[in-house]
Every structure is written in structure tokens, then in C-alpha cells.
Amino acid sequence: GAGVSQSPSNKVTEKGKDVELRCDPISGHTALYWYRQRLGQGLEFLIYFQGNSAPDKSGLPSDRFSAERTGGSVSTLTIQRTQQEDSAVYLCASSLGIRGTRTDTQYFGPGTRLTVL
Amino acid sequence: RKEVEQDPGPFNVPEGATVAFNCTYSNSASQSFFWYRQDCRKEPKLLMSVYSSGNEDGRFTAQLNRASQYISLLIRDSKLSDSATYLCVVSPGGYQKVTFGTGTKLQVIP
């Protein structure tokens, strides 16, 4: 079946511009995560959506970052007034999100490589 | 103390060697544990789940030690293709978010 998809795969923007990154999770997955990964670094948690609950935004680095998840499916991560330090790969992952051990398995999209000039 | 800690490495091992990584976690109530593999410039992919009784998948063995709050991954007969970063993942269960370690880099040398 279809996996997690993200678009665009690459985005080059100028400092100060706004960007929107899109994630299409696996159908039926209620949990959705956004991560940032700078070159050579580990995954940095940004935000977590679970069903209709209020999202866990504790990882968002500044108020320039926001995310929405419409209809419990597609999610958009928006970065306003981009800075060069925002350059990274932005990864989205989804999981079934139902209580239980195996359902926590996350499936990742291929990521969006953002370059801020 | 970080929620999940891993030795970043790199671990440089010759082909055919056995190598083991540990990952410690701080939340004693954690319920689910996983190992993911991430190749250079690729997204992480699930390698294996870690069960209380330990589990094996071919050359890979994962174990959980709840008393000492760590999980381990053992790779036997290392192959060049095993070169990657190995991420441990810990989940509190329920609807709480999972936490990834920063990864251990493995380089298998010919």
C-alpha cells in the first residue's frame, strides 16, 4: 500500500520567505509527527498530532514554526520568515496511534530538503 | 538526564565482526521499544521491535533490560551493508509521543 508521502522533495528559498511543507500520512494512521534533521545530526522532534487531541507543540523551536492537520489526515508545516539555520531535512512520520505495543511503529516519509539561501 | 541516550560512535568494525549497541532510557514506565536504521541521506526505517523476552531476526538480536533501563542491539557477522546509523526509540505507550535517540553510527570496514 501507499506509504507516507511528502512534498516538495526539495525546496530552495530565500531568507525571509515563508515555506509550506506537506505530509500525507498512511491512510488510517491517527498519529503524525514532524521532525527536523540537520546535516549529520539526529532527529529533532517538532510536533505531534494524535487524533482529535490538541497537538503536542513542545518541540517547535520558535513562533515562526506552525503546523496544522486537517481532517485528521494531511498535515502542513509552515515556516515563516525563514532563516539560514532552518536549512535541514524535514521528516514526517505516521503511526496507527492505537494503544498497544506494535501500533507505535512509525513509518517515515522521504522528507523535504529545505535550503535557505 | 536525556530521555533516550545513545553512544554516537562511530563504531568501526571489520566485516564478520560482532558489534553491540546499547541505548538507555529514563522513563521507567516506558512500554514499547524499537530499533530503526537510517542510511545516509535517507529516512529512518524500522529494523525491529524489542520485546521483553528478547527477539532475534537473522543476524540481529534485540534485548530489553527493564531493571537497568536499557535496550541493546547485537549484530553478528557484520556486512558492509550494515553500515548505517542505528536509532533507538522508546514509547511511553498510550497516546504519549515516542522519543528517538540521536543514533549510533556503524561503519563496517572491508
Short mmCIF file of C-alpha atoms in Angstrom, two decimals:
data_model
loop_
_atom_site.label_atom_id
_atom_site.label_comp_id
_atom_site.label_asym_id
_atom_site.label_seq_id
_atom_site.Cartn_x
_atom_site.Cartn_y
_atom_site.Cartn_z
CA GLY A 1 0.00 0.00 0.00
CA ALA A 2 0.93 3.66 -0.19
CA GLY A 3 3.42 4.88 2.35
CA VAL A 4 3.91 8.33 3.82
CA SER A 5 4.46 10.94 1.14
CA GLN A 6 5.92 14.41 1.47
CA SER A 7 6.11 17.34 -0.88
CA PRO A 8 8.07 19.02 -2.19
CA SER A 9 11.08 16.73 -2.04
CA ASN A 10 13.39 19.71 -2.27
CA LYS A 11 12.77 23.36 -1.57
CA VAL A 12 15.18 26.24 -2.04
CA THR A 13 14.06 29.57 -0.70
CA GLU A 14 15.47 32.95 0.16
CA LYS A 15 15.92 34.14 3.69
CA GLY A 16 12.78 35.85 4.95
CA LYS A 17 10.33 33.95 2.75
CA ASP A 18 7.61 31.68 4.09
CA VAL A 19 7.50 27.98 3.15
CA GLU A 20 4.89 25.25 3.44
CA LEU A 21 5.78 21.60 3.64
CA ARG A 22 3.17 18.92 3.14
CA CYS A 23 2.80 15.42 4.58
CA ASP A 24 0.30 12.75 3.52
CA PRO A 25 0.28 10.02 6.18
CA ILE A 26 -0.68 6.41 5.67
CA SER A 27 -4.43 6.08 5.46
CA GLY A 28 -5.95 5.23 8.84
CA HIS A 29 -2.97 6.38 10.88
CA THR A 30 -4.13 8.66 13.66
CA ALA A 31 -0.70 9.75 14.88
CA LEU A 32 1.51 12.10 12.89
CA TYR A 33 4.92 13.51 13.78
CA TRP A 34 7.16 16.17 12.28
CA TYR A 35 10.91 16.05 12.82
CA ARG A 36 13.81 18.18 11.71
CA GLN A 37 17.20 16.70 10.91
CA ARG A 38 20.16 18.92 10.27
CA LEU A 39 23.10 17.54 8.32
CA GLY A 40 24.94 14.96 10.37
CA GLN A 41 22.63 15.40 13.35
CA GLY A 42 19.92 13.31 14.99
CA LEU A 43 16.18 13.69 14.69
CA GLU A 44 14.76 16.76 16.40
CA PHE A 45 11.11 16.40 17.42
CA LEU A 46 8.92 19.31 16.32
CA ILE A 47 5.24 18.48 16.77
CA TYR A 48 2.93 15.51 17.35
CA PHE A 49 -0.70 15.10 16.34
CA GLN A 50 -2.83 12.34 17.83
CA GLY A 51 -6.38 12.01 16.57
CA ASN A 52 -8.51 14.96 17.58
CA SER A 53 -6.43 15.82 20.63
CA ALA A 54 -4.59 19.12 20.93
CA PRO A 55 -1.19 18.71 19.28
CA ASP A 56 2.00 18.47 21.31
CA LYS A 57 3.91 21.51 20.09
CA SER A 58 6.68 21.30 22.65
CA GLY A 59 9.39 20.80 20.02
CA LEU A 60 8.67 23.80 17.84
CA PRO A 61 11.83 25.95 18.03
CA SER A 62 10.15 29.34 17.65
CA ASP A 63 6.85 31.01 16.84
CA ARG A 64 7.91 31.11 13.19
CA PHE A 65 7.03 27.42 13.05
CA SER A 66 3.46 26.16 12.97
CA ALA A 67 1.65 23.07 11.78
CA GLU A 68 -1.87 22.01 11.01
CA ARG A 69 -3.51 18.72 10.41
CA THR A 70 -6.76 18.95 8.50
CA GLY A 71 -9.44 16.29 8.80
CA GLY A 72 -7.11 14.04 10.74
CA SER A 73 -5.09 13.30 7.63
CA VAL A 74 -2.88 15.68 5.65
CA SER A 75 -0.55 17.92 7.61
CA THR A 76 1.21 21.14 6.65
CA LEU A 77 4.27 22.52 8.40
CA THR A 78 4.72 26.24 7.85
CA ILE A 79 7.91 28.16 8.48
CA GLN A 80 7.57 31.91 8.36
CA ARG A 81 10.39 34.35 7.66
CA THR A 82 12.85 31.54 7.03
CA GLN A 83 16.39 31.81 8.35
CA GLN A 84 19.52 30.03 7.15
CA GLU A 85 19.51 27.95 10.34
CA ASP A 86 16.19 26.44 9.20
CA SER A 87 18.05 24.58 6.43
CA ALA A 88 17.53 20.88 7.14
CA VAL A 89 15.56 17.83 6.11
CA TYR A 90 12.04 17.88 7.49
CA LEU A 91 10.68 14.40 8.06
CA CYS A 92 7.12 13.37 8.66
CA ALA A 93 6.11 10.06 10.21
CA SER A 94 2.80 8.42 10.95
CA SER A 95 1.69 5.53 13.10
CA LEU A 96 -1.56 3.77 13.88
CA GLY A 97 -1.63 5.55 17.22
CA ILE A 98 -3.83 2.97 18.91
CA ARG A 99 -2.90 1.82 22.38
CA GLY A 100 -0.65 -1.21 22.28
CA THR A 101 2.93 -2.13 21.66
CA ARG A 102 3.17 -2.76 17.96
CA THR A 103 0.97 0.08 16.89
CA ASP A 104 3.59 2.64 17.90
CA THR A 105 5.70 1.74 14.87
CA GLN A 106 6.40 4.90 12.92
CA TYR A 107 6.63 4.99 9.16
CA PHE A 108 8.60 7.85 7.69
CA GLY A 109 8.18 9.80 4.53
CA PRO A 110 11.22 10.55 2.35
CA GLY A 111 11.49 14.06 3.77
CA THR A 112 11.67 17.55 2.36
CA ARG A 113 15.15 19.01 1.99
CA LEU A 114 14.90 22.72 2.74
CA THR A 115 17.70 25.08 1.79
CA VAL A 116 17.51 28.70 2.86
CA LEU A 117 19.88 30.94 0.96
CA ARG B 1 19.31 13.20 32.03
CA LYS B 2 18.13 12.82 28.44
CA GLU B 3 15.03 10.71 27.86
CA VAL B 4 16.91 8.42 25.50
CA GLU B 5 20.71 8.23 25.22
CA GLN B 6 22.96 6.51 22.75
CA ASP B 7 26.70 6.48 22.17
CA PRO B 8 27.07 8.37 18.88
CA GLY B 9 30.10 6.32 17.81
CA PRO B 10 31.30 5.84 15.17
CA PHE B 11 31.85 2.15 15.70
CA ASN B 12 34.34 1.00 13.07
CA VAL B 13 34.34 -2.79 12.82
CA PRO B 14 35.74 -5.26 10.28
CA GLU B 15 33.48 -7.41 8.19
CA GLY B 16 32.40 -10.52 10.04
CA ALA B 17 32.73 -8.95 13.47
CA THR B 18 30.07 -8.88 16.14
CA VAL B 19 29.07 -5.47 17.43
CA ALA B 20 26.64 -4.37 20.10
CA PHE B 21 24.99 -1.05 20.87
CA ASN B 22 23.15 -0.01 23.99
CA CYS B 23 20.51 2.63 24.49
CA THR B 24 19.43 3.87 27.92
CA TYR B 25 16.10 5.46 28.73
CA SER B 26 14.97 7.50 31.70
CA ASN B 27 11.23 6.78 31.93
CA SER B 28 10.79 3.53 33.85
CA ALA B 29 7.16 3.35 32.70
CA SER B 30 8.13 3.10 29.03
CA GLN B 31 6.15 0.44 27.22
CA SER B 32 7.45 -0.03 23.68
CA PHE B 33 10.93 -0.12 22.26
CA PHE B 34 12.27 -0.21 18.74
CA TRP B 35 15.45 -0.08 16.72
CA TYR B 36 15.46 1.89 13.49
CA ARG B 37 18.13 2.09 10.83
CA GLN B 38 18.95 5.23 8.91
CA ASP B 39 21.15 5.20 5.85
CA CYS B 40 22.97 8.32 4.78
CA ARG B 41 20.56 10.93 3.40
CA LYS B 42 17.59 8.57 3.76
CA GLU B 43 14.65 8.40 6.12
CA PRO B 44 14.74 6.08 9.16
CA LYS B 45 13.23 2.64 8.69
CA LEU B 46 12.11 0.14 11.29
CA LEU B 47 14.70 -2.55 11.91
CA MET B 48 12.98 -4.43 14.68
CA SER B 49 10.78 -4.10 17.71
CA VAL B 50 12.20 -5.05 21.08
CA TYR B 51 10.17 -7.45 23.18
CA SER B 52 10.52 -8.16 26.86
CA SER B 53 11.70 -11.68 26.18
CA GLY B 54 14.25 -10.54 23.62
CA ASN B 55 13.96 -11.24 19.96
CA GLU B 56 16.12 -12.27 17.06
CA ASP B 57 15.88 -11.62 13.35
CA GLY B 58 18.64 -13.32 11.42
CA ARG B 59 21.93 -11.74 12.43
CA PHE B 60 20.22 -9.16 14.63
CA THR B 61 19.27 -9.67 18.27
CA ALA B 62 17.47 -7.10 20.38
CA GLN B 63 17.13 -7.27 24.15
CA LEU B 64 15.41 -5.24 26.84
CA ASN B 65 16.67 -4.84 30.37
CA ARG B 66 13.93 -3.11 32.36
CA ALA B 67 15.79 -3.22 35.66
CA SER B 68 18.69 -1.21 34.26
CA GLN B 69 16.53 0.66 31.74
CA TYR B 70 18.36 -0.07 28.56
CA ILE B 71 17.85 -1.86 25.28
CA SER B 72 20.55 -3.43 23.19
CA LEU B 73 21.13 -4.42 19.60
CA LEU B 74 23.61 -7.11 18.67
CA ILE B 75 24.74 -7.59 15.08
CA ARG B 76 26.60 -10.77 14.25
CA ASP B 77 28.74 -11.42 11.18
CA SER B 78 28.70 -7.74 10.17
CA LYS B 79 28.28 -6.96 6.48
CA LEU B 80 29.37 -3.86 4.61
CA SER B 81 25.68 -3.19 4.01
CA ASP B 82 25.12 -2.89 7.76
CA SER B 83 26.91 0.46 7.70
CA ALA B 84 24.32 2.97 8.84
CA THR B 85 23.13 4.90 11.86
CA TYR B 86 21.07 2.90 14.33
CA LEU B 87 18.39 4.78 16.26
CA CYS B 88 16.66 3.52 19.34
CA VAL B 89 13.09 4.56 20.02
CA VAL B 90 11.20 4.50 23.28
CA SER B 91 7.48 4.90 23.71
CA PRO B 92 5.64 5.55 26.98
CA GLY B 93 2.62 3.83 25.48
CA GLY B 94 -0.90 5.10 25.30
CA TYR B 95 -1.07 8.28 23.29
CA GLN B 96 2.15 9.84 24.51
CA LYS B 97 4.73 10.71 21.91
CA VAL B 98 7.69 8.47 21.21
CA THR B 99 11.27 9.61 21.64
CA PHE B 100 14.17 8.88 19.32
CA GLY B 101 17.76 8.61 20.42
CA THR B 102 20.31 10.56 18.41
CA GLY B 103 21.71 7.39 16.89
CA THR B 104 24.85 5.28 16.85
CA LYS B 105 26.87 5.29 13.67
CA LEU B 106 28.26 1.96 12.49
CA GLN B 107 30.89 1.67 9.79
CA VAL B 108 31.77 -1.84 8.65
CA ILE B 109 35.21 -1.94 7.07
CA PRO B 110 36.33 -4.42 4.38
#
